Amino acid sequence: MRDIHFQEPARSMNIRLKIDPATAVRIRSSVLGVFVVTSALVAAGQAWSAARGTALASPGAIVAAGLLALGAAAVFRRPLYAWLVSLPFSVGLLGAILFATALGTVIVQGAPPEAFTAKYGTFLAGAFRAVGLEDVFHSFAFRGLMALLALSLALVVVDRRGWRRSEWCFSLNHAGIIVILAGGLVGSFSGMKGFIDIHQGQVARSFVLRDRFDRPTSQSIPLGFGLRLDKFEIERLPPEFRLYVYRKDGSGFKPASSRGMAEATAWTEAGEAGRSYRLIAAYPDFEMTTEVRDAPEGTGAPCLQLKAVDRDGNIHSFTLVAGEAGRDAAFFPESRTVLRFAWEESAIRISAETAPERHIVMFRRAGTKGAFEEAAMTPGEGRASLGGSDVAVLAWYPDFAYDSATKTGSSRSPEPRNPAVRVSIQPAGGPAVEDYLFANNPGYGDADGTTIGDLQLRYRYEPGRKPADRDVVVVGATEEVLDFRHGVLKERGALPAKRTDKIARGVNATVVRMSACAEEVHVPVTRSRKWRNPVAEIEMRASGKVEKKFLKAGMPLDLGDGRNSLVFQPKPDDVKSYRSQVSVIFEGEPVSKETISVNHPLSFGGYRFYQSSFRREDPSYSGILVVKDPGLPLAYAGFVMICLGAIGRFYLQPWLQKRRQRQVA
Amino acid sequence: MIVEHTVREQTLLISLLAAHSAAILLWVAGTASRRKALVTASVWTFAAAFALNGVLIVDRWLEAGRAPFKTLYETLLFYPWCVGVATLILLALHRLRVLIPFSSAACIAGLAYAMAKPDVEIVNLPPALQSAWFVPHVVTYFIAYGALFLSFVLAVLAIARPAWRSEETGKGFEEHAHGAVMFGFTALTLGVVMGAVWGKEAWGDYWTWDPKENWALVSWLAYLVYLHVRMVRGWTGRRAMAVCASSFAAVVFTYLGMSLLPTASESLHVYQQP
């Protein structure tokens, strides 16, 4: 009898071979035996890889080795069989697979040889390689263990006559594993895995094969049909802006806390400097506008706040301040009108007079600190003697630009944005020198002016005066509107009593507010509900003092300890779905439209297509994994078998047994 | 006034820790003074803690708008609940009140770990996890983990008190440990199969030799070794229980040890530490 027994004598083992007690196996010796077998498999694997390509690996030699192994097995068939179907063997074999699997997670797998050696050193790396540990799961030895497992399971099922009705759970469990292993085997022989890199509009007719470590190979496999990427889209969740505290941790920053906008309205301590913050408001599409408010006597200025609508329907809000140069007028290009604001009529300076533009050359002796003398000159006309030198203005450039290719200056536009002149200077008794003078940048490099010969020169541009086509002046004190054409007063009317009416004919602006003594206040608003320019308005409290701050999304605000920062930003990982809309193209014709997304692969033509990657910087790109696995139905069948087997073995069978016993009783 | 979810969760966590501590104290007091009422009170406290744990999970589920099993923190809230399920089942079936202090201690450990490593925020579910398999796979696995934890406790008790027999059922710790393994192993099998099918749908392979998968296999094989060892003559009793108890180490490592592995950086399963 064998040295094994079952807990339940009712289901004793059916032993078909008479086994001598001397050959009976115990766990300890069985584990040792499995160890020896595993070592032999490792050695065989290494011998095989060493012999590959040499005469030793000829088909004849392989057949001979196989026959030798079979012969040995035949000679020792009884003890071998007894061992293979024994429980101690199963324990030993499962233990060996367990140990190998664990090793395969502790040692880096499938690394390039240099990286592997760099990680473990020459000695360890060599030792690991000698036993196939650099790639456990694809090694000869591991596959050998799997084969041994399948063999042992098959023998066990046969030995226990698993086809009997009473053994259905046992057989489902044990044969289930065989079926899964068979599925894996089929998959590894006739399955394949590849990748398609594709852009919108392109058609893929083949895929790049990948090796077992998922690395691309140089081999391309034709699909037999085409796959056209019609559209690739990334669906995102609506942005959820939150206030994060980032803490410096080593070299980088890591989020230490995150609060939603509702939560963040309560005071929260943050950082190590005893500061607290709270959210006052969040603006999805932030804009700082100015509002006009009445000011205490003597502090403000007369203000006119206007709202104008341009030809495209955009609303512009602006404020005119009387008596403040540059802020007392606005230009309406559509009606070529200047709208001015004055509090009293006496302050208006509009005349029909014209004055030409002037080019002033300023000069003094080089090296002196005296005042510049001035001379008005006309470009291209005449010469003048300035400080002893003969000076001529050769050309004028309203909007100067230097072309480094031709080494000449030119004007980009007729607008006097960057006025410059080309001058010719001839000192007494010397040769003439040509150079440029710039109104905006006197003597580039030397702020005092350009030095040519013994002169230091500057250039000033005075624009000519020309009355505007139309000036519309709002007089605040009398609430009148004066309409000037080319500097001549043509019409005088009252400011509309109804503030929603236009100020004057042809000027698409209305008065929002007018005040004799007002000040401007900056008011944050949001232009829209879209998160285009998100800004959080927060209050920061430090040692009892509360300060208001505007925190632009993504801009860190230091919390005073040099380690923590407050950041207003959206919650990361907002991608809801990656989707490739594809058309299957067969014989030049699109035959079906499909959508591939994560967790929803497309099955077609024996392949499965998976949404696998995308490129942030290349939104029309989609990476599609292609998998062919003819072993899948077998593997799934095996899965079902072991699930049913486990439930049956542990719950159904005992329950049925109990019921039968009760019936008998 | 909005009651913040984080505040609510903290309150629930602290209440849970208190309830489990109370369950342990009541059990110890009841056992030491041989007062059945105290032990019964301990059982009810444990049940209340289990219910509260359920509230915590439902609350987070509603707040997140998805199943709260994504991060390590979230599973650390779920694991004690699963230990609770397994414990209450064994209490109902076999009146194993001795499990209360051990289960409560495990819950306290899990919840305290959760409190020490809270999530900064409720993260969004990446597309790969948006699958019908997500909830059944994780729930099955954690129920398995809960049952296997109890098998570990019972195996240790079987080694320490091999002669003990239940007054009500006449069964010893070993039989109960085996029962817990049968339940846990069945769930483990279903969990690994669901994971494989899900893996096929999401990533194209039902098995990729990913470290977490490998350790799931190691745990499964460890209990398979136990199930076979137990049938060998001379290996029942303490020896089998020792194998059973040590198999649980593989489960713990599968759950919490993945970030220690050099191969984990490429794994899709490893919980990212915030």
JSON list of C-alpha atoms in Angstrom, two decimals, chain A residues 290-396:
[
{"chain": "A", "resi": 290, "resn": "THR", "atom": "CA", "xyz": [-12.66, 98.50, -13.48]},
{"chain": "A", "resi": 291, "resn": "GLU", "atom": "CA", "xyz": [-15.73, 100.00, -12.00]},
{"chain": "A", "resi": 292, "resn": "VAL", "atom": "CA", "xyz": [-16.32, 103.65, -11.27]},
{"chain": "A", "resi": 293, "resn": "ARG", "atom": "CA", "xyz": [-17.50, 104.62, -7.82]},
{"chain": "A", "resi": 294, "resn": "ASP", "atom": "CA", "xyz": [-18.15, 107.95, -6.14]},
{"chain": "A", "resi": 295, "resn": "ALA", "atom": "CA", "xyz": [-15.12, 109.16, -4.27]},
{"chain": "A", "resi": 296, "resn": "PRO", "atom": "CA", "xyz": [-14.88, 111.48, -1.27]},
{"chain": "A", "resi": 297, "resn": "GLU", "atom": "CA", "xyz": [-14.52, 115.14, -2.18]},
{"chain": "A", "resi": 298, "resn": "GLY", "atom": "CA", "xyz": [-11.03, 116.05, -3.30]},
{"chain": "A", "resi": 299, "resn": "THR", "atom": "CA", "xyz": [-9.69, 112.57, -3.89]},
{"chain": "A", "resi": 300, "resn": "GLY", "atom": "CA", "xyz": [-11.09, 111.44, -7.24]},
{"chain": "A", "resi": 301, "resn": "ALA", "atom": "CA", "xyz": [-11.54, 112.88, -10.71]},
{"chain": "A", "resi": 302, "resn": "PRO", "atom": "CA", "xyz": [-14.46, 113.28, -13.11]},
{"chain": "A", "resi": 303, "resn": "CYS", "atom": "CA", "xyz": [-15.08, 109.89, -14.69]},
{"chain": "A", "resi": 304, "resn": "LEU", "atom": "CA", "xyz": [-17.25, 108.63, -17.50]},
{"chain": "A", "resi": 305, "resn": "GLN", "atom": "CA", "xyz": [-17.83, 104.89, -17.70]},
{"chain": "A", "resi": 306, "resn": "LEU", "atom": "CA", "xyz": [-18.92, 103.68, -21.10]},
{"chain": "A", "resi": 307, "resn": "LYS", "atom": "CA", "xyz": [-20.11, 100.56, -22.73]},
{"chain": "A", "resi": 308, "resn": "ALA", "atom": "CA", "xyz": [-19.46, 100.12, -26.44]},
{"chain": "A", "resi": 309, "resn": "VAL", "atom": "CA", "xyz": [-20.40, 97.43, -28.88]},
{"chain": "A", "resi": 310, "resn": "ASP", "atom": "CA", "xyz": [-18.18, 96.82, -31.88]},
{"chain": "A", "resi": 311, "resn": "ARG", "atom": "CA", "xyz": [-19.14, 95.53, -35.30]},
{"chain": "A", "resi": 312, "resn": "ASP", "atom": "CA", "xyz": [-18.63, 91.89, -34.20]},
{"chain": "A", "resi": 313, "resn": "GLY", "atom": "CA", "xyz": [-20.96, 92.30, -31.24]},
{"chain": "A", "resi": 314, "resn": "ASN", "atom": "CA", "xyz": [-18.19, 92.28, -28.62]},
{"chain": "A", "resi": 315, "resn": "ILE", "atom": "CA", "xyz": [-18.91, 94.41, -25.62]},
{"chain": "A", "resi": 316, "resn": "HIS", "atom": "CA", "xyz": [-16.15, 96.70, -24.40]},
{"chain": "A", "resi": 317, "resn": "SER", "atom": "CA", "xyz": [-16.31, 98.51, -21.14]},
{"chain": "A", "resi": 318, "resn": "PHE", "atom": "CA", "xyz": [-13.99, 101.42, -20.50]},
{"chain": "A", "resi": 319, "resn": "THR", "atom": "CA", "xyz": [-13.64, 104.51, -18.43]},
{"chain": "A", "resi": 320, "resn": "LEU", "atom": "CA", "xyz": [-12.61, 108.01, -19.49]},
{"chain": "A", "resi": 321, "resn": "VAL", "atom": "CA", "xyz": [-11.01, 110.30, -16.93]},
{"chain": "A", "resi": 322, "resn": "ALA", "atom": "CA", "xyz": [-11.32, 114.02, -17.60]},
{"chain": "A", "resi": 323, "resn": "GLY", "atom": "CA", "xyz": [-8.12, 116.04, -17.60]},
{"chain": "A", "resi": 324, "resn": "GLU", "atom": "CA", "xyz": [-5.82, 113.02, -17.58]},
{"chain": "A", "resi": 325, "resn": "ALA", "atom": "CA", "xyz": [-3.70, 112.96, -20.73]},
{"chain": "A", "resi": 326, "resn": "GLY", "atom": "CA", "xyz": [-4.09, 109.73, -22.63]},
{"chain": "A", "resi": 327, "resn": "ARG", "atom": "CA", "xyz": [-7.10, 108.63, -20.58]},
{"chain": "A", "resi": 328, "resn": "ASP", "atom": "CA", "xyz": [-9.54, 111.32, -21.57]},
{"chain": "A", "resi": 329, "resn": "ALA", "atom": "CA", "xyz": [-10.28, 109.99, -25.06]},
{"chain": "A", "resi": 330, "resn": "ALA", "atom": "CA", "xyz": [-11.05, 106.80, -26.94]},
{"chain": "A", "resi": 331, "resn": "PHE", "atom": "CA", "xyz": [-10.93, 106.11, -30.66]},
{"chain": "A", "resi": 332, "resn": "PHE", "atom": "CA", "xyz": [-13.79, 104.42, -32.52]},
{"chain": "A", "resi": 333, "resn": "PRO", "atom": "CA", "xyz": [-12.17, 103.13, -35.71]},
{"chain": "A", "resi": 334, "resn": "GLU", "atom": "CA", "xyz": [-15.49, 102.15, -37.31]},
{"chain": "A", "resi": 335, "resn": "SER", "atom": "CA", "xyz": [-16.74, 105.72, -37.40]},
{"chain": "A", "resi": 336, "resn": "ARG", "atom": "CA", "xyz": [-13.25, 107.31, -37.35]},
{"chain": "A", "resi": 337, "resn": "THR", "atom": "CA", "xyz": [-14.38, 109.20, -34.30]},
{"chain": "A", "resi": 338, "resn": "VAL", "atom": "CA", "xyz": [-12.49, 110.29, -31.20]},
{"chain": "A", "resi": 339, "resn": "LEU", "atom": "CA", "xyz": [-14.74, 110.30, -28.17]},
{"chain": "A", "resi": 340, "resn": "ARG", "atom": "CA", "xyz": [-13.51, 112.76, -25.53]},
{"chain": "A", "resi": 341, "resn": "PHE", "atom": "CA", "xyz": [-14.59, 113.54, -22.02]},
{"chain": "A", "resi": 342, "resn": "ALA", "atom": "CA", "xyz": [-14.17, 116.89, -20.29]},
{"chain": "A", "resi": 343, "resn": "TRP", "atom": "CA", "xyz": [-15.88, 118.17, -17.18]},
{"chain": "A", "resi": 344, "resn": "GLU", "atom": "CA", "xyz": [-16.10, 121.75, -18.38]},
{"chain": "A", "resi": 345, "resn": "GLU", "atom": "CA", "xyz": [-16.30, 123.12, -21.86]},
{"chain": "A", "resi": 346, "resn": "SER", "atom": "CA", "xyz": [-13.40, 125.46, -21.17]},
{"chain": "A", "resi": 347, "resn": "ALA", "atom": "CA", "xyz": [-11.07, 122.51, -20.86]},
{"chain": "A", "resi": 348, "resn": "ILE", "atom": "CA", "xyz": [-11.65, 121.41, -24.46]},
{"chain": "A", "resi": 349, "resn": "ARG", "atom": "CA", "xyz": [-8.68, 122.02, -26.79]},
{"chain": "A", "resi": 350, "resn": "ILE", "atom": "CA", "xyz": [-9.79, 121.15, -30.28]},
{"chain": "A", "resi": 351, "resn": "SER", "atom": "CA", "xyz": [-8.89, 123.29, -33.28]},
{"chain": "A", "resi": 352, "resn": "ALA", "atom": "CA", "xyz": [-9.01, 123.02, -37.04]},
{"chain": "A", "resi": 353, "resn": "GLU", "atom": "CA", "xyz": [-5.35, 124.03, -37.26]},
{"chain": "A", "resi": 354, "resn": "THR", "atom": "CA", "xyz": [-2.91, 121.65, -38.78]},
{"chain": "A", "resi": 355, "resn": "ALA", "atom": "CA", "xyz": [0.82, 121.42, -38.19]},
{"chain": "A", "resi": 356, "resn": "PRO", "atom": "CA", "xyz": [3.33, 119.32, -40.12]},
{"chain": "A", "resi": 357, "resn": "GLU", "atom": "CA", "xyz": [5.40, 116.64, -38.48]},
{"chain": "A", "resi": 358, "resn": "ARG", "atom": "CA", "xyz": [8.90, 117.68, -37.46]},
{"chain": "A", "resi": 359, "resn": "HIS", "atom": "CA", "xyz": [12.25, 115.89, -37.35]},
{"chain": "A", "resi": 360, "resn": "ILE", "atom": "CA", "xyz": [14.51, 117.40, -34.72]},
{"chain": "A", "resi": 361, "resn": "VAL", "atom": "CA", "xyz": [18.20, 116.56, -34.67]},
{"chain": "A", "resi": 362, "resn": "MET", "atom": "CA", "xyz": [19.67, 117.25, -31.24]},
{"chain": "A", "resi": 363, "resn": "PHE", "atom": "CA", "xyz": [23.41, 117.68, -30.87]},
{"chain": "A", "resi": 364, "resn": "ARG", "atom": "CA", "xyz": [26.22, 118.62, -28.52]},
{"chain": "A", "resi": 365, "resn": "ARG", "atom": "CA", "xyz": [30.00, 118.16, -28.47]},
{"chain": "A", "resi": 366, "resn": "ALA", "atom": "CA", "xyz": [30.95, 114.63, -27.59]},
{"chain": "A", "resi": 367, "resn": "GLY", "atom": "CA", "xyz": [32.26, 114.18, -24.07]},
{"chain": "A", "resi": 368, "resn": "THR", "atom": "CA", "xyz": [30.55, 117.28, -22.67]},
{"chain": "A", "resi": 369, "resn": "LYS", "atom": "CA", "xyz": [27.55, 117.26, -20.36]},
{"chain": "A", "resi": 370, "resn": "GLY", "atom": "CA", "xyz": [25.98, 120.46, -21.64]},
{"chain": "A", "resi": 371, "resn": "ALA", "atom": "CA", "xyz": [22.46, 120.88, -22.97]},
{"chain": "A", "resi": 372, "resn": "PHE", "atom": "CA", "xyz": [21.62, 119.59, -26.46]},
{"chain": "A", "resi": 373, "resn": "GLU", "atom": "CA", "xyz": [21.05, 122.13, -29.18]},
{"chain": "A", "resi": 374, "resn": "GLU", "atom": "CA", "xyz": [18.21, 121.44, -31.59]},
{"chain": "A", "resi": 375, "resn": "ALA", "atom": "CA", "xyz": [17.74, 121.81, -35.34]},
{"chain": "A", "resi": 376, "resn": "ALA", "atom": "CA", "xyz": [14.61, 120.98, -37.33]},
{"chain": "A", "resi": 377, "resn": "MET", "atom": "CA", "xyz": [15.48, 119.22, -40.58]},
{"chain": "A", "resi": 378, "resn": "THR", "atom": "CA", "xyz": [13.62, 117.71, -43.50]},
{"chain": "A", "resi": 379, "resn": "PRO", "atom": "CA", "xyz": [14.59, 114.21, -44.64]},
{"chain": "A", "resi": 380, "resn": "GLY", "atom": "CA", "xyz": [16.16, 114.17, -48.15]},
{"chain": "A", "resi": 381, "resn": "GLU", "atom": "CA", "xyz": [16.45, 117.93, -48.31]},
{"chain": "A", "resi": 382, "resn": "GLY", "atom": "CA", "xyz": [19.42, 120.20, -47.61]},
{"chain": "A", "resi": 383, "resn": "ARG", "atom": "CA", "xyz": [22.35, 120.06, -45.27]},
{"chain": "A", "resi": 384, "resn": "ALA", "atom": "CA", "xyz": [23.16, 122.02, -42.14]},
{"chain": "A", "resi": 385, "resn": "SER", "atom": "CA", "xyz": [26.28, 122.81, -40.26]},
{"chain": "A", "resi": 386, "resn": "LEU", "atom": "CA", "xyz": [25.74, 121.63, -36.70]},
{"chain": "A", "resi": 387, "resn": "GLY", "atom": "CA", "xyz": [28.54, 122.15, -34.13]},
{"chain": "A", "resi": 388, "resn": "GLY", "atom": "CA", "xyz": [31.15, 122.34, -36.89]},
{"chain": "A", "resi": 389, "resn": "SER", "atom": "CA", "xyz": [30.05, 119.18, -38.75]},
{"chain": "A", "resi": 390, "resn": "ASP", "atom": "CA", "xyz": [28.16, 119.00, -42.01]},
{"chain": "A", "resi": 391, "resn": "VAL", "atom": "CA", "xyz": [24.91, 117.09, -41.29]},
{"chain": "A", "resi": 392, "resn": "ALA", "atom": "CA", "xyz": [22.23, 115.82, -43.69]},
{"chain": "A", "resi": 393, "resn": "VAL", "atom": "CA", "xyz": [19.10, 113.72, -42.98]},
{"chain": "A", "resi": 394, "resn": "LEU", "atom": "CA", "xyz": [19.05, 111.26, -45.85]},
{"chain": "A", "resi": 395, "resn": "ALA", "atom": "CA", "xyz": [15.90, 109.21, -45.15]},
{"chain": "A", "resi": 396, "resn": "TRP", "atom": "CA", "xyz": [13.06, 108.72, -42.66]}
]
